[in-house]
Amino acid sequence: MKTVLLTGFEPFGDESINPSWEVVSRLEGVTDAEECIVCVQLPCVFGESLQVLLAAIARYSPTLVIAVGQAGGRTDISLERIAINIDDARIPDNQGYQPIDKPVVENGPAAWFSTLPIKAIVNALQQEGIPASVSQTAGTYVCNHVMYGLLHALGDKPEVKAGFMHIPYLPQQAAKHPGSASMAAETVKQGLEIAIRTALRVEFDEQITGGTMH
Amino acid sequence: MKTVLLTGFEPFGDESINPSWEVVSRLEGVTDAEECIVCVQLPCVFGESLQVLLAAIARYSPTLVIAVGQAGGRTDISLERIAINIDDARIPDNQGYQPIDKPVVENGPAAWFSTLPIKAIVNALQQEGIPASVSQTAGTYVCNHVMYGLLHALGDKPEVKAGFMHIPYLPQQAAKHPGSASMAAETVKQGLEIAIRTALRVEFDEQITGGTMH
Amino acid sequence: MKTVLLTGFEPFGDESINPSWEVVSRLEGVTDAEECIVCVQLPCVFGESLQVLLAAIARYSPTLVIAVGQAGGRTDISLERIAINIDDARIPDNQGYQPIDKPVVENGPAAWFSTLPIKAIVNALQQEGIPASVSQTAGTYVCNHVMYGLLHALGDKPEVKAGFMHIPYLPQQAAKHPGSASMAAETVKQGLEIAIRTALRVEFDEQITGGTMH
Amino acid sequence: MKTVLLTGFEPFGDESINPSWEVVSRLEGVTDAEECIVCVQLPCVFGESLQVLLAAIARYSPTLVIAVGQAGGRTDISLERIAINIDDARIPDNQGYQPIDKPVVENGPAAWFSTLPIKAIVNALQQEGIPASVSQTAGTYVCNHVMYGLLHALGDKPEVKAGFMHIPYLPQQAAKHPGSASMAAETVKQGLEIAIRTALRVEFDEQITGGTMH
């Protein structure tokens, strides 16, 4: 049986919840004939978040890893294309650490591309009526840090697919951030299930444009 | 028993559904000890939309009227403060009519304020975790047309509360409009129920800021 | 000789300058064969701003009045279509007064339409390469207050054209508000000159759509 | 004497001008005691744009290269942090070529970081009152293609500083794109001069946050 590892974050900044964990944790233990899902919460802390994630990979030997994070203000589910070797934090992490222009991995490559079939996932989400897009940047905070570290660690294991998905605020969060978009937990959960199914099913990504002009 | 009249619109432009009718129609016939809800679909047509609405008011003698419309691209449920005496259409209506700078009502006043307790409704929505705001403009298309005509017709019946609520795209619509925000039908339905309860309960609106700088 | 009265505001909020006065004051005393321009700075204060404006109208008997105000975050020069009879302040004015849902003029009409040829002005601006649009709301702060009071005072003098123009931040302001759009003072000044010329020249406004869907 | 090489693009898409060339070309031949500026226009074509750029580098042996491109819709001057090894075009280039998920350089590294002191430049621009920010993505069109190819070619010449700057529409362009921000050519030109001065003067970049949360 294949194992799918999902991660969500603990809350950070002024938030009391993190939509990534709210949604990911609903899929804990979901099992069908071929796969079972394991969920792990990551601290919103540079370094420690990666240690927890890599320990989970060592423990569960997943064939698919999708890390999920909050992107407050974004309107849709976005599949990150690439993670870059930079930590540049606008606000301190949950341990008070605020790196500026430090590498995630000393002497690591400048970036790692997601190994998820991101175009196929975005297409499947849109076909099923769930707003989705490819994102060209995962930012420079803990989300990018985790995505970079995840892909760097799996660099020599091409048989494991891995990547990062950003999700909007939940409605109850957006209610406190006037003007911000949101997405219901139920919608995000459906989206995550579609992403998992697509990632497990698709061997080669689809040739569909998902780029941006700038 | 009091009657609450809700209206939603038929689809317009390139859309095959209209979130306002998708949500409003779910409340058809909902009845409790004191109120029953009646729902009417309005055509997205200048003039005819108002005829259908005013006929429904004449027939049902509601004590509360909330007209609901689609605001593609908005992020939250917005309670309109005011309707203005102008039809200025960016695209033709569903009958092909595209008025520019015509009055909704010849020689009518320049504008009518909503008689809903809009601040109390926005506050109640936010308290219950539903993104909401006051809007200072309902635009100049059929939504504003209906709101103006509704309030103009009720001008001499202050015992009937009436106003307009704009709602975002549904997720399946936003999936076709990259970058657009959306709100799940279930969330909007909860919001509409809260708005009705608040409008029936509140006698004087709350003194909370809901303005904009410009 | 005809007199054109322009007004700009003093700075408010966290700003040390106000782009409206920065630009308006550059046109002080500009005179050609038929018109001369008079400029007055208004305090960013409910009530007092209107007293200063109405005193200037009494003194100069202008045939055209364009009040200009800052709209931090907007991208273009926007010609306001309508002012509404509401003061609803998100922040206190420069005297510390913060009205919520008070009328500008007790028992005044709900709104007054601009008597400027706003469509013709927007069209002329765009033709000359200056970003411009019609705006359906001047907000509920001192700008709307001044526009409403101005049009209310001129209600019985249809021979005087009057209205309100909102302008973006200057670049030096936007440099402190990451992500905000701006417009160079020189561009805004050209726009204001075009607006004056157009307002003096045009007798009936153009039939061009300038509305919004919501 | 040191040579500074600036590049701008020819127009693309529906535009008849490209702000990058409009501004860059104004600095052609500007010379002071220590530096002279050389300007080259690049075709908006995958592949060919890079050939022209690399030929110019071979010819002029610059110590500083700043490639400038149009970012229609952005509000400020943005200094790109990184270029990624992907061509993914939403629209065909000026030769009708529309690559999807092709590498810029076969077997090249996933990304290259700008070697400009981007934080110092952004800081200097803001100090001088010009809206500016660090950008975490140059997109996946010809701009990113040129930036990647430029940095890849200079990979073994750390003595040459190079990078990419995105600029907004000019006002005359935004006048045709309602709602889009713009920046006057004069403001962008000042910004480019500040960027050049800063890049020539600064040895190590400043430790200022310029990251994003997502």
PDB file of C-alpha atoms in Angstrom, chain A residues 12 70-74 81-82 84-86 88-91 98 100-102 110-113 119 136-141 143 166 205-214, chain D residues 12 70-74 81-82 84-86 88-91 98 100-102 110-113 119 136-141 143 166 205-214:
ATOM      1  CA  PHE A  12       1.319  32.161  12.656  1.00  0.00           C
ATOM      2  CA  GLN A  70      -1.779  29.493   3.999  1.00  0.00           C
ATOM      3  CA  ALA A  71      -1.568  32.268   1.427  1.00  0.00           C
ATOM      4  CA  GLY A  72      -3.653  35.003   2.998  1.00  0.00           C
ATOM      5  CA  GLY A  73      -5.086  37.201   0.264  1.00  0.00           C
ATOM      6  CA  ARG A  74      -4.810  34.766  -2.621  1.00  0.00           C
ATOM      7  CA  ARG A  81       6.088  25.622  -9.520  1.00  0.00           C
ATOM      8  CA  ILE A  82       9.403  26.268  -7.810  1.00  0.00           C
ATOM      9  CA  ILE A  84      14.142  29.091  -4.144  1.00  0.00           C
ATOM     10  CA  ASN A  85      17.176  28.883  -1.886  1.00  0.00           C
ATOM     11  CA  ILE A  86      16.412  31.980   0.153  1.00  0.00           C
ATOM     12  CA  ASP A  88      13.812  36.376   3.678  1.00  0.00           C
ATOM     13  CA  ALA A  89      11.212  36.868   6.399  1.00  0.00           C
ATOM     14  CA  ARG A  90       8.919  39.904   6.623  1.00  0.00           C
ATOM     15  CA  ILE A  91       7.901  38.883  10.141  1.00  0.00           C
ATOM     16  CA  GLN A  98      13.687  36.470  11.178  1.00  0.00           C
ATOM     17  CA  ILE A 100      17.141  37.952   5.774  1.00  0.00           C
ATOM     18  CA  ASP A 101      18.664  36.617   2.589  1.00  0.00           C
ATOM     19  CA  LYS A 102      19.997  33.428   4.148  1.00  0.00           C
ATOM     20  CA  ALA A 110      19.412  28.161  -6.481  1.00  0.00           C
ATOM     21  CA  ALA A 111      16.032  26.454  -6.789  1.00  0.00           C
ATOM     22  CA  TRP A 112      14.114  23.191  -7.061  1.00  0.00           C
ATOM     23  CA  PHE A 113      11.133  22.584  -9.300  1.00  0.00           C
ATOM     24  CA  LYS A 119      -0.525  21.643 -14.783  1.00  0.00           C
ATOM     25  CA  GLN A 136       5.584  31.069  -9.943  1.00  0.00           C
ATOM     26  CA  THR A 137       6.666  31.991  -6.419  1.00  0.00           C
ATOM     27  CA  ALA A 138       6.085  30.427  -3.015  1.00  0.00           C
ATOM     28  CA  GLY A 139       7.429  33.570  -1.371  1.00  0.00           C
ATOM     29  CA  THR A 140      10.477  33.639   0.871  1.00  0.00           C
ATOM     30  CA  TYR A 141       8.989  32.684   4.245  1.00  0.00           C
ATOM     31  CA  CYS A 143       6.377  27.881   3.100  1.00  0.00           C
ATOM     32  CA  HIS A 166      -0.972  27.348  -1.215  1.00  0.00           C
ATOM     33  CA  ASP A 205       2.472  16.484 -16.688  1.00  0.00           C
ATOM     34  CA  GLU A 206       0.136  18.065 -19.245  1.00  0.00           C
ATOM     35  CA  GLN A 207       1.361  20.591 -21.804  1.00  0.00           C
ATOM     36  CA  ILE A 208      -0.941  23.453 -20.835  1.00  0.00           C
ATOM     37  CA  THR A 209       0.190  27.006 -20.355  1.00  0.00           C
ATOM     38  CA  GLY A 210       0.311  28.089 -16.729  1.00  0.00           C
ATOM     39  CA  GLY A 211       2.864  30.833 -17.000  1.00  0.00           C
ATOM     40  CA  THR A 212       2.739  34.541 -16.362  1.00  0.00           C
ATOM     41  CA  MET A 213       3.920  37.443 -18.479  1.00  0.00           C
ATOM     42  CA  HIS A 214       5.897  38.916 -15.582  1.00  0.00           C
TER      43      HIS A 214
ATOM     44  CA  PHE D  12       4.735  43.026 -27.884  1.00  0.00           C
ATOM     45  CA  GLN D  70       7.467  45.952 -19.201  1.00  0.00           C
ATOM     46  CA  ALA D  71       5.296  44.575 -16.418  1.00  0.00           C
ATOM     47  CA  GLY D  72       1.831  45.776 -17.394  1.00  0.00           C
ATOM     48  CA  GLY D  73      -0.285  46.106 -14.289  1.00  0.00           C
ATOM     49  CA  ARG D  74       2.495  46.383 -11.730  1.00  0.00           C
ATOM     50  CA  ARG D  81      15.508  38.518  -7.393  1.00  0.00           C
ATOM     51  CA  ILE D  82      15.705  35.389  -9.485  1.00  0.00           C
ATOM     52  CA  ILE D  84      14.048  30.373 -13.472  1.00  0.00           C
ATOM     53  CA  ASN D  85      14.891  27.822 -16.143  1.00  0.00           C
ATOM     54  CA  ILE D  86      11.457  27.712 -17.737  1.00  0.00           C
ATOM     55  CA  ASP D  88       6.017  29.035 -20.392  1.00  0.00           C
ATOM     56  CA  ALA D  89       4.334  31.568 -22.651  1.00  0.00           C
ATOM     57  CA  ARG D  90       0.721  32.728 -22.237  1.00  0.00           C
ATOM     58  CA  ILE D  91       0.855  34.376 -25.659  1.00  0.00           C
ATOM     59  CA  GLN D  98       4.834  29.864 -27.745  1.00  0.00           C
ATOM     60  CA  ILE D 100       5.286  25.596 -22.765  1.00  0.00           C
ATOM     61  CA  ASP D 101       7.482  24.303 -19.968  1.00  0.00           C
ATOM     62  CA  LYS D 102      10.667  24.264 -22.021  1.00  0.00           C
ATOM     63  CA  ALA D 110      16.933  25.513 -12.016  1.00  0.00           C
ATOM     64  CA  ALA D 111      17.504  29.217 -11.404  1.00  0.00           C
ATOM     65  CA  TRP D 112      19.982  32.069 -11.198  1.00  0.00           C
ATOM     66  CA  PHE D 113      19.925  34.848  -8.621  1.00  0.00           C
ATOM     67  CA  LYS D 119      17.866  45.536  -1.681  1.00  0.00           C
ATOM     68  CA  GLN D 136      10.297  37.147  -6.357  1.00  0.00           C
ATOM     69  CA  THR D 137       9.274  36.196  -9.882  1.00  0.00           C
ATOM     70  CA  ALA D 138      10.082  37.586 -13.313  1.00  0.00           C
ATOM     71  CA  GLY D 139       7.333  35.434 -14.805  1.00  0.00           C
ATOM     72  CA  THR D 140       7.910  32.788 -17.428  1.00  0.00           C
ATOM     73  CA  TYR D 141       7.853  34.839 -20.630  1.00  0.00           C
ATOM     74  CA  CYS D 143      11.694  38.758 -19.639  1.00  0.00           C
ATOM     75  CA  HIS D 166      10.462  45.395 -14.403  1.00  0.00           C
ATOM     76  CA  ASP D 205      23.946  44.262  -0.742  1.00  0.00           C
ATOM     77  CA  GLU D 206      22.076  45.660   2.276  1.00  0.00           C
ATOM     78  CA  GLN D 207      20.456  43.409   4.860  1.00  0.00           C
ATOM     79  CA  ILE D 208      16.897  44.710   4.525  1.00  0.00           C
ATOM     80  CA  THR D 209      13.852  42.519   4.258  1.00  0.00           C
ATOM     81  CA  GLY D 210      12.373  42.397   0.789  1.00  0.00           C
ATOM     82  CA  GLY D 211      10.652  39.056   0.975  1.00  0.00           C
ATOM     83  CA  THR D 212       7.029  38.012   0.743  1.00  0.00           C
ATOM     84  CA  MET D 213       4.980  35.725   2.945  1.00  0.00           C
ATOM     85  CA  HIS D 214       3.826  33.664  -0.031  1.00  0.00           C
TER      86      HIS D 214
END
